[in-house]
Coordinates of C-alpha atoms and ligand atoms in Angstrom, one line a residue:
Chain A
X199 CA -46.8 110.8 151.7
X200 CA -43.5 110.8 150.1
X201 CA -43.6 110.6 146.2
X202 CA -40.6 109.9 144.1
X203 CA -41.8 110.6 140.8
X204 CA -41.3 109.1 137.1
X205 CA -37.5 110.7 135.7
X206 CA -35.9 110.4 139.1
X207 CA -33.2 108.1 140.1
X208 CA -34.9 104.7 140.8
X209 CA -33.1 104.6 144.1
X210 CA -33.7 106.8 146.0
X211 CA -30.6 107.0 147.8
X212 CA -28.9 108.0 144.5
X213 CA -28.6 111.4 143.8
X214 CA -29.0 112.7 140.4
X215 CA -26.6 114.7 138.5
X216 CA -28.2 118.6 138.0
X217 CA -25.9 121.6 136.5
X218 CA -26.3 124.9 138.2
X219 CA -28.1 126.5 135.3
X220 CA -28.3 130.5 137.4
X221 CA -27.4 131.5 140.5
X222 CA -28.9 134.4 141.9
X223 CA -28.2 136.6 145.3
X224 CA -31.0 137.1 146.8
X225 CA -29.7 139.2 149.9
X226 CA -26.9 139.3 151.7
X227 CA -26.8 135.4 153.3
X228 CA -29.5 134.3 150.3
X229 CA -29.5 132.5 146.8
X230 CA -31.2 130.9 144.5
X231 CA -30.2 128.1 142.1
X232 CA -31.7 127.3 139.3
X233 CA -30.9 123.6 138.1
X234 CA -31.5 121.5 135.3
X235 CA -30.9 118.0 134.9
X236 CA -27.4 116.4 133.3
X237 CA -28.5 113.5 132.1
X238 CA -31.5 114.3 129.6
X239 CA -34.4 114.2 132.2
X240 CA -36.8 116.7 131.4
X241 CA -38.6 117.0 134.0
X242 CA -38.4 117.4 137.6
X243 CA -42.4 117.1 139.0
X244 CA -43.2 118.2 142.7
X245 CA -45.8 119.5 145.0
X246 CA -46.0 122.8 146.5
X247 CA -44.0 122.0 150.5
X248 CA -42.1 119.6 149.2
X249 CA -38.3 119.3 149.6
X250 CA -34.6 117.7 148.2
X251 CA -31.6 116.7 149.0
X252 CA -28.7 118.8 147.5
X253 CA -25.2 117.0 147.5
X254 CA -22.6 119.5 146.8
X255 CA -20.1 116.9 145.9
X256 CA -17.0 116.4 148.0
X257 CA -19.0 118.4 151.1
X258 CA -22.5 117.0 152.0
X259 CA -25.7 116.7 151.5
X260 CA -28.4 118.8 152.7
X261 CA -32.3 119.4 152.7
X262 CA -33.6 122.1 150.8
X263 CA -37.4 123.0 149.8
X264 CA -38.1 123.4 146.5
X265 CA -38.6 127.0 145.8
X266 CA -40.3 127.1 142.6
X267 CA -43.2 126.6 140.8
X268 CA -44.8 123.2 140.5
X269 CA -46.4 123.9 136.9
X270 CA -43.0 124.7 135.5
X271 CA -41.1 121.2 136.6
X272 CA -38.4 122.1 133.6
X273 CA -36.2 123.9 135.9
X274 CA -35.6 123.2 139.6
X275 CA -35.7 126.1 142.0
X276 CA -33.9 126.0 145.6
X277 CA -33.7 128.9 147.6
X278 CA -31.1 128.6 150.3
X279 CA -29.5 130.1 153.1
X280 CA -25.6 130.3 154.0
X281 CA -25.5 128.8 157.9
X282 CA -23.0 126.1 157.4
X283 CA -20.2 124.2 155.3
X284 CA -22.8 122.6 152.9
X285 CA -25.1 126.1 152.3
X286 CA -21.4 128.2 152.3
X287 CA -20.2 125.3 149.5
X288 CA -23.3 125.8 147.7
X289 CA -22.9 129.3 147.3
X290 CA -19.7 128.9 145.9
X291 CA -20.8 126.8 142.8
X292 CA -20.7 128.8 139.6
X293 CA -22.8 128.3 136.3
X294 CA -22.2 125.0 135.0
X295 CA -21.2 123.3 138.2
X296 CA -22.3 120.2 139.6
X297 CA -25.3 119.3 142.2
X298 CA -26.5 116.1 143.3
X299 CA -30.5 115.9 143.7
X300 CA -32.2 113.3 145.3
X301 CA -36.2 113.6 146.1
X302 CA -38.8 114.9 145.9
X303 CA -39.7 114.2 149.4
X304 CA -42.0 114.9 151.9
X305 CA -46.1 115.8 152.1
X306 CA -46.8 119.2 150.5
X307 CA -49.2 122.1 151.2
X308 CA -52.9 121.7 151.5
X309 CA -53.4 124.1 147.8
X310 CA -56.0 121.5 146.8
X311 CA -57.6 120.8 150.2
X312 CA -57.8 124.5 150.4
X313 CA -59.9 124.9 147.5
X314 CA -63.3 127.6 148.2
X315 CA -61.5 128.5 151.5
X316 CA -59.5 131.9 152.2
X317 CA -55.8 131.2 152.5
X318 CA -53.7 132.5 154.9
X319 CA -49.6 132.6 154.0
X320 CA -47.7 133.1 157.2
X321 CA -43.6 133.6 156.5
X322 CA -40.6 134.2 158.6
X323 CA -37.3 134.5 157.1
X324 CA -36.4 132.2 154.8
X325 CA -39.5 130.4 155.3
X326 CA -41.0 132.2 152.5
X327 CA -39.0 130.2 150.3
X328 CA -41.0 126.6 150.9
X329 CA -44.3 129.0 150.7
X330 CA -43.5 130.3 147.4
X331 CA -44.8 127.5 145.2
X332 CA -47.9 127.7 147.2
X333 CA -48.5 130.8 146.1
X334 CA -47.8 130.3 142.7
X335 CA -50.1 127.2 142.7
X336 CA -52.8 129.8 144.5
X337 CA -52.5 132.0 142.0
X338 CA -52.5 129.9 138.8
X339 CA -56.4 128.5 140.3
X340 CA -57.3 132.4 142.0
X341 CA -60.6 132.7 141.0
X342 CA -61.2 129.1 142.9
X343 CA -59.6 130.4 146.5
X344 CA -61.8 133.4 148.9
X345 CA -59.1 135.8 150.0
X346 CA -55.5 135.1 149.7
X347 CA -53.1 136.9 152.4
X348 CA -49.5 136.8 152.7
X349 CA -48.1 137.5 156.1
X350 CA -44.3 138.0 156.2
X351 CA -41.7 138.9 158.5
X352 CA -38.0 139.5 158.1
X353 CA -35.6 140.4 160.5
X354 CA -34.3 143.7 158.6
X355 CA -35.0 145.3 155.3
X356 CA -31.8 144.1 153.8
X357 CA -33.3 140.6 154.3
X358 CA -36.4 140.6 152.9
X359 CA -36.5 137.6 150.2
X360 CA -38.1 138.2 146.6
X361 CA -38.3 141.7 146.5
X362 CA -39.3 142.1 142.8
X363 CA -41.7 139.3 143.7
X364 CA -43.7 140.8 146.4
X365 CA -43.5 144.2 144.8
X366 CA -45.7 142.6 142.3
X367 CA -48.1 141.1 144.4
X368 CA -48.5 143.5 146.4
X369 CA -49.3 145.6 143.4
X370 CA -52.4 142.7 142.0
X371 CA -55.9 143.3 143.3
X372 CA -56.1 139.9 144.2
X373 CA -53.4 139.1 146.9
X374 CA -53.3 141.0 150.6
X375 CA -49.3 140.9 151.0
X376 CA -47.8 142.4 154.4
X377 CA -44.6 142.5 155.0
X378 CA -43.1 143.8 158.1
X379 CA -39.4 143.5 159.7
X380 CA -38.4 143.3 163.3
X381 CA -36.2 146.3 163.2
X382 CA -35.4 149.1 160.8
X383 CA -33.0 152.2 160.0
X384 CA -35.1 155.4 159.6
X385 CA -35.4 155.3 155.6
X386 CA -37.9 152.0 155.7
X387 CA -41.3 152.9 155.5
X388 CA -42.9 149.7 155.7
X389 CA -44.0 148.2 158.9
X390 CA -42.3 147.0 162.1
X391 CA -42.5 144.5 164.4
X392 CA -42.7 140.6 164.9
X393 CA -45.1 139.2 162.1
X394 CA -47.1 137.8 164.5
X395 CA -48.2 141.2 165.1
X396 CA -50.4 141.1 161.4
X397 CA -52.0 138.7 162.4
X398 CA -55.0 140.1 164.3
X399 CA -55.8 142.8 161.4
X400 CA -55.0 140.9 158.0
X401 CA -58.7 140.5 156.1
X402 CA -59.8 137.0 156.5
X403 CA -62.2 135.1 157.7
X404 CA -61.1 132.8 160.7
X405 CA -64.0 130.2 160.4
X406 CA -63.1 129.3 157.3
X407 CA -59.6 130.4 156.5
X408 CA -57.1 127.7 155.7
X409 CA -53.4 128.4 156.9
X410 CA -50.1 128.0 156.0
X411 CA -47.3 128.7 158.1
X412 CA -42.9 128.3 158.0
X413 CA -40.3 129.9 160.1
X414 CA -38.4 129.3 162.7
X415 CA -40.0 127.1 165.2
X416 CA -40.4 129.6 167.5
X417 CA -41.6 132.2 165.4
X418 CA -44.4 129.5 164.3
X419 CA -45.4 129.2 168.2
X420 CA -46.6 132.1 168.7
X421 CA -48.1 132.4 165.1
X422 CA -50.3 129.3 166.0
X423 CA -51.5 131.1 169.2
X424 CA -52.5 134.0 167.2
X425 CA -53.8 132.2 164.3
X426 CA -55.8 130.1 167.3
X427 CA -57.1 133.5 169.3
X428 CA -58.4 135.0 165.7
X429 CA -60.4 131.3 165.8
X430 CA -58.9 129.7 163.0
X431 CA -59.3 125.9 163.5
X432 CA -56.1 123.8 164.2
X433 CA -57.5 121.4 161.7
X434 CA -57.0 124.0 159.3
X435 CA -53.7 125.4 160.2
X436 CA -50.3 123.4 158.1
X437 CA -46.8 124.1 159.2
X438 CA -43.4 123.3 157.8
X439 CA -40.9 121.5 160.2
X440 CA -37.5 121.3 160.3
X441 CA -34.9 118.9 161.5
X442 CA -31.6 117.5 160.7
X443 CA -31.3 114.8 157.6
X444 CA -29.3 112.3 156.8
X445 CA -31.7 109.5 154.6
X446 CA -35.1 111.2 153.9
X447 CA -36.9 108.3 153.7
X448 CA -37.4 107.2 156.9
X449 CA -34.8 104.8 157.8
X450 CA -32.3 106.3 160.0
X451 CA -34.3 108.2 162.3
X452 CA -32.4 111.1 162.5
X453 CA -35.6 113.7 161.7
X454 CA -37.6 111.6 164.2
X455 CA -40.4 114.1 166.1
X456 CA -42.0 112.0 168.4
X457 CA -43.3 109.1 166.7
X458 CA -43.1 110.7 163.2
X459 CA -40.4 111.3 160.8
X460 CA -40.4 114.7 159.4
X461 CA -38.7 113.2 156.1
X462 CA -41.9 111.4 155.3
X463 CA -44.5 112.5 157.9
X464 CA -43.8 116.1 157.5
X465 CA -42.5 118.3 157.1
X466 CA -45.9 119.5 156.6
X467 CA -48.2 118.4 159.3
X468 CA -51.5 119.6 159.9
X469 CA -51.2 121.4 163.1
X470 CA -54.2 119.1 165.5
X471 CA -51.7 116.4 165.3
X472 CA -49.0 117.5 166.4
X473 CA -50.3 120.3 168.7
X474 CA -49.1 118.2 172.0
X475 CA -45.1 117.7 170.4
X476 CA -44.5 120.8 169.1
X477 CA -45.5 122.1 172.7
X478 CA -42.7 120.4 173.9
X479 CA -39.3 121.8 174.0
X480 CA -36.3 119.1 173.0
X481 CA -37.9 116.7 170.4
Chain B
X1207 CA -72.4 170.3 167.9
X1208 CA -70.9 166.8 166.9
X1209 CA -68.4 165.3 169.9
X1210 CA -65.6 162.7 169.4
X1211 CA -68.1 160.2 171.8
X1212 CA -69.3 157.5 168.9
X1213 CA -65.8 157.7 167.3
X1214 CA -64.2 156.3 170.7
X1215 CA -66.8 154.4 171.5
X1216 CA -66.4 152.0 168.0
X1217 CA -62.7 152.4 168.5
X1218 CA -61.3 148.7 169.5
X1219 CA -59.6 149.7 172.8
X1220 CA -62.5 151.6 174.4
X1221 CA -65.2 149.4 173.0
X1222 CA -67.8 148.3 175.7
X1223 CA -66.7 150.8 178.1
X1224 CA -69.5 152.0 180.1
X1225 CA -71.1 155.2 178.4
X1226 CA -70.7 157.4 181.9
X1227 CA -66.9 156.2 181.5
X1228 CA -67.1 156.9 177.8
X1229 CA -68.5 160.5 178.8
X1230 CA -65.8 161.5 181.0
X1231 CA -63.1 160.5 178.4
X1232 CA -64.5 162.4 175.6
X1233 CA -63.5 165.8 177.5
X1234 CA -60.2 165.1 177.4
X1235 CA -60.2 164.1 173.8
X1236 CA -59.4 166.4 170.5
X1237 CA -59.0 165.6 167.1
X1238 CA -55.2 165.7 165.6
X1239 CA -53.5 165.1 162.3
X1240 CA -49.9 164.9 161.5
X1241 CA -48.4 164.9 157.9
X1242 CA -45.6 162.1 157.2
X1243 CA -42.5 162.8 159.1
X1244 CA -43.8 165.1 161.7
X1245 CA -43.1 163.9 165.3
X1246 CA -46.2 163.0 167.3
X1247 CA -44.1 163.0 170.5
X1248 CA -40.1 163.3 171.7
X1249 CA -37.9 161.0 173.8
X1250 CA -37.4 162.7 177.2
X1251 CA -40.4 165.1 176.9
X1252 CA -43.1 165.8 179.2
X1253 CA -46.1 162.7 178.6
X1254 CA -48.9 164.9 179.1
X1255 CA -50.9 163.0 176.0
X1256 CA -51.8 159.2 174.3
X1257 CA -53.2 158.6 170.6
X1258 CA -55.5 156.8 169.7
X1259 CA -55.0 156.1 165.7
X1260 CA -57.6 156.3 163.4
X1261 CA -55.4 156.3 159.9
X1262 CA -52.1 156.1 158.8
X1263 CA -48.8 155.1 160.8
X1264 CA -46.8 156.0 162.9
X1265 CA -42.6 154.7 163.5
X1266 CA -41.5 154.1 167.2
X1267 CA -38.4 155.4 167.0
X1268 CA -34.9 155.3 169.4
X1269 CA -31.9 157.3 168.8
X1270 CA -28.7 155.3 168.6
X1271 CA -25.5 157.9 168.5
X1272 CA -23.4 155.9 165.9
X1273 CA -26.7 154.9 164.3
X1274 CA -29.4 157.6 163.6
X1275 CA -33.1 156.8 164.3
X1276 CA -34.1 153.2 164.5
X1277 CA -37.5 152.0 164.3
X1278 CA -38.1 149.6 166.4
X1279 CA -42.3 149.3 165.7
X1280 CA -44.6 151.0 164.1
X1281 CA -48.3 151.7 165.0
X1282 CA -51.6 151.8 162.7
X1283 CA -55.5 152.0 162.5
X1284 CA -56.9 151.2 165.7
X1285 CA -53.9 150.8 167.9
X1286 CA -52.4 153.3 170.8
X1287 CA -50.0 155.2 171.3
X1288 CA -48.1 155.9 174.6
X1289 CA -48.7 154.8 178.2
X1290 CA -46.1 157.2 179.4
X1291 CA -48.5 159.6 180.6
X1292 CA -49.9 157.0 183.0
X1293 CA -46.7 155.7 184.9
X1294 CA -44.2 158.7 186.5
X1295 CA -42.1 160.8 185.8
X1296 CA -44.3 161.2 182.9
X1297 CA -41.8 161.2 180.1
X1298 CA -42.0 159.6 177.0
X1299 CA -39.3 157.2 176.3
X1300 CA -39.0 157.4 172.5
X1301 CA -39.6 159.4 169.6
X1302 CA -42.9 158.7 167.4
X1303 CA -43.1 159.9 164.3
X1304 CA -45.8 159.7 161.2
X1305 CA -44.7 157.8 158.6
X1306 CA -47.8 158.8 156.3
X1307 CA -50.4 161.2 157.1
X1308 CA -52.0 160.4 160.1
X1309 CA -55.1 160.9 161.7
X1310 CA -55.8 160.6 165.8
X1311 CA -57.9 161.1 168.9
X1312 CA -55.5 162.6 171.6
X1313 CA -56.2 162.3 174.8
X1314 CA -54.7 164.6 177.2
X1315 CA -52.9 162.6 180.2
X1316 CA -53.2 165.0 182.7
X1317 CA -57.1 165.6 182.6
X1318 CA -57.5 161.7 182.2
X1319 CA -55.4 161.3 185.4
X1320 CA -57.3 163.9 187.2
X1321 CA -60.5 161.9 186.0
X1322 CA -59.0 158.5 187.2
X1323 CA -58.4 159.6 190.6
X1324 CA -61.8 161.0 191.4
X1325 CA -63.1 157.9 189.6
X1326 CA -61.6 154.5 190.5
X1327 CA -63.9 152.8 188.3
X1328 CA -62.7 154.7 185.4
X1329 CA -58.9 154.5 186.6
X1330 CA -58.9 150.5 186.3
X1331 CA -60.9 150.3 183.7
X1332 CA -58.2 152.8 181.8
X1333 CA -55.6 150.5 183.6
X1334 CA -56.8 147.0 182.6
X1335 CA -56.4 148.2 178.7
X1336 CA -53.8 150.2 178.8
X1337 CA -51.8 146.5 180.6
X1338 CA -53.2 144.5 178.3
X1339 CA -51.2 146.9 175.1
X1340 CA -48.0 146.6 177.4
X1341 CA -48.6 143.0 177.5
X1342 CA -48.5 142.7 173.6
X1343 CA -45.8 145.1 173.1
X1344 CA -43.9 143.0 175.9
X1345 CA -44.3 139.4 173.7
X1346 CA -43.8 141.3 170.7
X1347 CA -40.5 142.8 171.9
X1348 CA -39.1 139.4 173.6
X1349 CA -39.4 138.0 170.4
X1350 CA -37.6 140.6 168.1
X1351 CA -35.3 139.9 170.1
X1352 CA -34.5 136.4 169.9
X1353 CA -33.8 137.4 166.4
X1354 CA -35.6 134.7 165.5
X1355 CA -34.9 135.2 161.7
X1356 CA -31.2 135.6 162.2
X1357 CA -28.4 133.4 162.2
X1358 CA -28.4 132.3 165.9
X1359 CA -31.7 131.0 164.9
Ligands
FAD535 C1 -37.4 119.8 155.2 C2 -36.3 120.9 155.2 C3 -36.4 121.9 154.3 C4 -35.5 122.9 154.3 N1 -35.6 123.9 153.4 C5 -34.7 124.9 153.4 C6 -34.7 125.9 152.4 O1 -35.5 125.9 151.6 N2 -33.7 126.9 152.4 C7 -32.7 126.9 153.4 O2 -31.9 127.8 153.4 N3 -32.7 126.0 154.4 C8 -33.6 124.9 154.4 N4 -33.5 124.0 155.3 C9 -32.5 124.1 156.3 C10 -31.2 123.5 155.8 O3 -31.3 122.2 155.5 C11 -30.0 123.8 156.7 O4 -29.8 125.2 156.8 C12 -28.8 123.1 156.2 O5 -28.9 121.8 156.4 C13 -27.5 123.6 156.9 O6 -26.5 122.8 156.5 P1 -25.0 123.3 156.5 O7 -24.1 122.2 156.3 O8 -24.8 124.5 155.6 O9 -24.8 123.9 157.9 P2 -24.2 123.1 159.2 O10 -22.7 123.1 159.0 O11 -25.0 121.8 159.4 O12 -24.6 124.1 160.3 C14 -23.8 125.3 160.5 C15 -24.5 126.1 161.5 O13 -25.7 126.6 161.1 C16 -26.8 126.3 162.0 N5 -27.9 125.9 161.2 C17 -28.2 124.8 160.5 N6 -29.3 124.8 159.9 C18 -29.9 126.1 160.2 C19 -31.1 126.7 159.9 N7 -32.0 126.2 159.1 N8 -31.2 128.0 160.3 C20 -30.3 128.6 161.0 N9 -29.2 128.0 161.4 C21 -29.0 126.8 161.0 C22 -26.3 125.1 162.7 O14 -26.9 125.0 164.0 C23 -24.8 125.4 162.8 O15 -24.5 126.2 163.9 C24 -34.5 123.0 155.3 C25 -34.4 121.9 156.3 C26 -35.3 120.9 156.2 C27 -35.2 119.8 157.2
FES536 S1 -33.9 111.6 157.6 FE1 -33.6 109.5 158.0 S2 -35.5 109.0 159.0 FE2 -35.8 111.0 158.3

């Protein structure tokens, strides 16, 4: 269900003025914005999955998940990746500069439908970004959750996202974090291999363990076959999708996935119901 | 005096292996222990052994010239290593080494083999878990490298 909340643009096809208020390199290919609004809104509210569009004025407009965290809607997070002119633009803005936001959109992570259940965080590459204010929202309620495990995979140590972060959770009693990268120079001493490969060993318990996964497609594939052969239920396993934007509202069909939009039917599904698309290869 | 046999037996790649099968693998088996950065085996090198990890981990490693070592997976609590000794020439491929201290069952190669052949039973047995760890280590491998993270993503 897409939400456009109270202090947004009343059209949603308007974006809102934001000023780049930080900008931080993550890794190499990586940043983060921090944004706050130009025109005297104070808040920005959101779920935890949910996503914008960024117009880096003069270049494009792009979708981006919200990065942050949803109980601290003062400033707004986005943690992006350089692929393409709009990403390579946004890198280049500077304190001060100019953003256009429109959103949020999009359905959000199960963190309330989750509640009493283990949670199971599964990451790949920049996909940890859209999971992060999951997390946060996990941790804010922990004593309400069983176990909370975060799975991640990067493709080399010098690409692991949040560092600092997951040095800190890793270090809290509370929170099982794995990290593991596909390859590695002799100095790593973490582990190796496809993420996919946790999986089978992390400590929870499949029958009532509630999952949420983002990657690349493919990477999620094969983590919903091994979340499925550790007997999680499909009806409790969430993925983020992704696909080209233009409107993110549903009206010009260039997100559709079968019958659904991922702009407003996604881009978190529930896997069950759309088990028999994402099978398929060109959707 | 106590034997390695209920150690193997709970361990999660010989577990519900008949206990005559069970028997004849334990004679082959002796307790090891490396400390971090000791090598547990060396590219080109005669297989005559496979681990069975208890604790710690331990870095698959291949030389590149220009580049040093480079792990390219690393093995913990209740996984194998090496299938070398099971396929000729019976060389390993790649260096292993223990990233922390690391405890293990070793199993020597060429008393199992001896074992398989006068025991079929045994032999595919060994055979069907032994393809079943390739198997992994085969989807696992495909998809580093897609580089699914990277760019050509
Ligand atoms: C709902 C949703 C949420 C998203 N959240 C995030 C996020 O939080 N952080 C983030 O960095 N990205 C996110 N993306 C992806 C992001 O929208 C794209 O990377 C971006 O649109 C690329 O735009 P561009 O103009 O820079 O690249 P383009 O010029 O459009 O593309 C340049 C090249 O990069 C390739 N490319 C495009 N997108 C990707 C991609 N995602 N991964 C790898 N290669 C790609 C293209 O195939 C092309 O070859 C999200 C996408 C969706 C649909
Ligand atoms: S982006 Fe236009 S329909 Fe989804």
């Amino acid at each position: 269900m897409a939400t456009i909340l109270e202090n947004h643009s009343a059209d949603p096809m308007m974006p809102v003025p934001f000023r780049v208020q930080r900008l931080r390199q993550d890794t190499y290919d990586t940043f983060t914005l921090e944004l706050q609004p130009a025109n005297g809104v104070r808040k920005f509210a959101f779920a935890a999955g949910q996503f914008n569009m960024l117009y880096v004025f003069g270049v494009g407009e792009v979708p981006i998940s919200i990065s942050g965290d949803p109980a601290k809607p003062q400033t707004l997070v986005h943690t992006t990746r350089a692929v393409g002119v709009v990403t390579k633009a946004m890198r280049k803005l500077q304190r001060g500069g100019m953003v256009g936001v429109r959103g949020p959109f999009g359905t959000h992570w199960p963190v309330a439908e989750a509640l009493g259940s283990d949670v199971v965080i599964v990451a790949g590459g920049i996909g940890l970004a859209p999971l992060r204010p999951a997390l946060y929202a996990l941790l804010a309620r922990r004593e309400k959750y069983g176990k909370v495990v975060l799975l991640y995979g990067a493709r080399t140590p010098e690409d692991i996202l949040y560092r600092r972060e997951l040095e800190r959770w890793r270090a809290r009693l509370d929170l099982e974090v794995y990290v593991t990268v596909d390859r590695a120079a002799g100095n790593w001493r973490g582990n190796v291999g496809v993420v996919t490969t946790l999986i089978p060993k992390a400590p929870f318990d499949p029958r009532s363990a509630v999952a949420m996964v983002c990657g690349p497609e493919i990477m999620m594939r094969f983590t919903m076959l091994e979340l499925q052969k550790r007997g999680v239920a499909t009806e409790n396993i969430f993925l983020s999708m992704e696909r080209n934007m233009k409107c993110a509202v549903g009206f010009c069909g260039h997100c559709q996935f079968g019958p659904a939009f991922i702009c407003k039917d996604g881009p978190v599904f529930r896997y069950d119901q759309i088990k028999e698309l994402f099978a398929k290869r060109e959707i | 005096m106590e034997t390695l046999e209920p150690i193997l037996a709970e361990h999660p790649f010989l577990q519900g292996l008949e206990p005559r099968h069970l028997h004849l693998i334990v004679g082959c088996a002796s307790n090891v222990r490396f400390e971090a950065g000791q090598f547990l085996c060396r590219e080109g090198e005669e297989a005559d052994q496979f681990y069975i990890i208890r604790h710690g981990k331990v870095a698959v490693e291949i030389f590149g010239a220009q580049k040093g070592p480079i792990t390219i997976q690393t093995i913990g609590e209740g996984e194998i290593l090496g299938w070398s000794w099971l396929i000729p020439p019976y060389h390993w491929h790649f260096d292993a080494r223990a990233v922390e201290l690391t405890r293990a069952i070793a199993l020597d190669g060429k008393c199992l083999r001896t074992k398989c052949e006068n025991d079929h039973d045994l032999g595919y047995e060994l055979l069907k878990r032994f393809s079943h760890v390739m198997e992994q280590r085969l989807e696992a491998t495909r998809l580093q490298l897609l580089d699914v993270y990277g760019n050509n993503s």
